[in-house]
Amino acid sequence: MSKPVPPEKLAQAGAWLAALGVPAILLALLGFLLWRGVPGLSLALFFADTPPLAALRGAPVFDGLWPACLGTLALVALATAIAVPLGVASGIYLAEYATGRAKALLAFAIDLLAGIPSILMGLFGFALILFLRRTVAPDANTGLLLSALCLAVLVLPYVIGTTRLALENLPLQLRLTGASLGLSPGRTVRHLLLPAALPGIFSGVMLAVGRAAEDTAVILMTGVVANAGAPASLTGKYEALPFHIYYLAAEHQSPAELTQAFAAALVLLALTGLMFLAARVLQTRLERQWTTEPTP
Amino acid sequence: MDHRTDALNPAAIRIRHLSVSFANRPVLRDLSLDIPAGGLTFLLGRSGSGKTTLLRAINRLNECLPGCATCGQIELQLGATRLDAYAPSTPVEELRRRAGMVFQSPNVLPLSIARNLSLPLAVTLGLGAAECEARTEQALREVHLWNEVKNRLGAPAATLSGGQQQRLCLARTLALRPDILLLDEPTASLDFKAARQIEELLAELKLRYTLLVVSHSLSQAHRLADQVFVLHDGQRIEALPESTFRDKEALMSALDELV
Amino acid sequence: MPRGNITPSLLLFATLVSALSVLAIFGFLLWFAAPVFTGETLSSLLSWQWRPQQGEFGILPMLAGSLCLAGSAMLLAYPLGLGLCCFMHGLGPTWAARPLLGIVRGMTSVPTVVYGLVSAFLLIPLIRAGFSGSGFSWLAAGLTLAMLILPTIVLILDSQFRTIHAQTQLTAAALGFTPAQQVLRLTLPLSTRGLLVAAALGFGRAIGDTLIPLMLAGNAPLLPHSPLDPLRTLTSHIALVVATDSQSAAYGSLFACGVILFMVSLLVNLALRRLRHE
């Protein structure tokens, strides 16, 4: 008669399997990416046949990543320019001014926004163009600004959430200090709470930048194309890094193009990884700021 | 019944050269102490003198806190076995079960009243449901809580009053049948009446268990203690002679000098 | 008005804009989907045939595809995430918890398209070699999607475990619980709410992802009969129809898919709200 395995041992085995399996899968993923992508990393990856300095001055680049990088840069800059003021203001309002039912309702709307699939943001942009065509602007078309707007809506909840959390997690004492100094609530927010919450708010911005840089579904619907050159106008078509990778994965004509896709994936991963690390550093700094040393 | 330390009856807890530090800040330095078997030993000292850390060194609970480093030796007499607390082969869970602890503020688990007692019995001793139930009732009777809770054993433990919660915690520890009881200011968070109830319990329990109570209440020590030690700044420990702590005036003046 | 004072009305305006963008999205979707929710087109929509050339716009295969894929990804990721959390909170060595959590946090920063690319050239050939067919399948998309939603599940469970652990650790240790007993007999049973929240958010994330099914699932608008069959989700359907730019009659079904997806996220959020307020 064999003894049944005790459930605790079974759970332990499962936990070890997960704890070893997940890092192993990630290692395989990263290893594969490096193996296929590193050979493609060079200046030529970005600029192809165009001399780099000339490209930086605006000479057209064919076959290189440079236009896609510029496109992603423009996209992220525009999206954060829209999302950050709006998001920080909303976060401050929710944390410091909203009360009762209004607060619950507004917070629910923001939570809902955070849960909406990114493809629906793209569909929203697409619908907006259809709407404009039928009403005021018959020749409206998808383009850079539309994508940036939809991406801004996508990352808005990140900015609002981190701003709100950074403010709400500040110690009560700081608020009391403001009040005891005779500062009005508005001035307390502006001069005491906001500066203290700034690292947290910045971490939200970094997360938003990373998310805006990596999303593909939204721009797929709102104006990204495979060959547009450097972005020329707010309403024009453009290239972007994640779409470039997606496009090459499906439509590559040669092994060299596929290598370019893997190299581009490395570049994108480095970019989002950097944003993530910056956000983490800021968050830990914020946490350290308000925790005193542990006492036994 | 009187068991005092003598050659035939070795110390229940024998501490030698104990040092404990947290994040490289020393809390206890080179302490040595013998706690006699049986009876109630009080450990007095100012807040911050390291009493709680000393108590938690005995059941190795300091290890659950971050940045703790312990060195020195602690020996415990648990039933017939003598256990070196910090030896690598020591089963730390058994040590903690047999040197039961009651905390300063009642630390009920977020479970029902009955579950607070039966879960540890089922998990740590592997007892069946019937045995758990029997021991639960017995332990609750031992702390005079049974009549108050027998009709609502399924209610959340948090619905009890502070004094009841503390007695529940005591019962939970007793149900595991410990050999030594470590109590960390067991009445500090309670009102006067509830504190008195606990004190009466301690007076009953000291006839059957070795009790080590950390406190800063002089009057409590005066009423209950069989033995009193005073801890100074984590580095000097001193036994008070019985004549001193039996006399309230003498106790006061002695402590004024010592502390 | 004194300078240096933040005007609450301006902040309120910004908040309203943010909150109303949800309504705007829903409004647009509903407006464009409205024509198909009437009469005959509705029955055409609720069929299993997607043949736009013949005027058949059934979206049921896509709905089934979304549910199959999200469900299977959850089935893989949830036990894995639970195992990881239990490992970090008592089943594994203490020193391993922090680096492991760091790795999971780092996973959130991996772009979806990178997962898609690597899977397309690492996992798909493996499936093709191990079985038959093209390799672009429910299985490939499900495995990859599981990795994508894993951090969502783990991070929520971890924060719940952390809260419970902080409340009960010293007590349980003093009663003689081993770390393994603490997590299995105390922390886990007391974390019901976190377990449900993680399930809801993980599912929402799985059903909303576009790129993984688009790149890996093969995209045939058919009900899959085995994990090796291709499938098409609501999300990838939207992307595909817009990209192929077929006649505008297909657009109606597009927005119908959008409304369904929106409803799913609404349901998930209502469930979360109930959980948080319980």
PDB file of C-alpha atoms in Angstrom, chain B residues 4 8 20 26-27 37 57 62 68 75 89-90 97 117-118 123 128 131 154 164 170 178 203 220 222 225 242:
ATOM      1  CA  ARG B   4      12.395  26.485  43.422  1.00  0.00           C
ATOM      2  CA  LEU B   8      17.760  18.502  41.606  1.00  0.00           C
ATOM      3  CA  VAL B  20      20.609  40.588  20.299  1.00  0.00           C
ATOM      4  CA  PRO B  26      22.487  46.303  19.897  1.00  0.00           C
ATOM      5  CA  VAL B  27      19.388  45.868  22.044  1.00  0.00           C
ATOM      6  CA  ALA B  37      11.061  26.056  37.108  1.00  0.00           C
ATOM      7  CA  ALA B  57      14.764  35.570  22.239  1.00  0.00           C
ATOM      8  CA  ASN B  62      12.976  37.850  17.017  1.00  0.00           C
ATOM      9  CA  CYS B  68      17.818  40.606  13.731  1.00  0.00           C
ATOM     10  CA  GLU B  75      18.578  26.252  27.309  1.00  0.00           C
ATOM     11  CA  SER B  89      19.008  20.789  14.967  1.00  0.00           C
ATOM     12  CA  THR B  90      16.368  22.359  17.235  1.00  0.00           C
ATOM     13  CA  ARG B  97       4.663  25.660  20.699  1.00  0.00           C
ATOM     14  CA  LEU B 117      -8.229  27.610  19.144  1.00  0.00           C
ATOM     15  CA  SER B 118      -8.895  24.667  16.875  1.00  0.00           C
ATOM     16  CA  VAL B 123      -2.255  22.475  12.061  1.00  0.00           C
ATOM     17  CA  GLY B 128      -8.739  15.411  14.698  1.00  0.00           C
ATOM     18  CA  GLU B 131      -9.991  16.105  20.006  1.00  0.00           C
ATOM     19  CA  GLY B 154     -18.813  30.667  15.506  1.00  0.00           C
ATOM     20  CA  GLN B 164     -12.121  38.484  26.594  1.00  0.00           C
ATOM     21  CA  LEU B 170      -4.238  32.763  26.720  1.00  0.00           C
ATOM     22  CA  PRO B 178       2.998  24.328  26.708  1.00  0.00           C
ATOM     23  CA  ALA B 203      -2.232  33.383  40.127  1.00  0.00           C
ATOM     24  CA  GLN B 220       1.502  43.632  39.910  1.00  0.00           C
ATOM     25  CA  HIS B 222       4.301  42.970  44.342  1.00  0.00           C
ATOM     26  CA  ALA B 225       5.727  37.477  41.842  1.00  0.00           C
ATOM     27  CA  GLU B 242      12.147  38.550  48.138  1.00  0.00           C
TER      28      GLU B 242
END
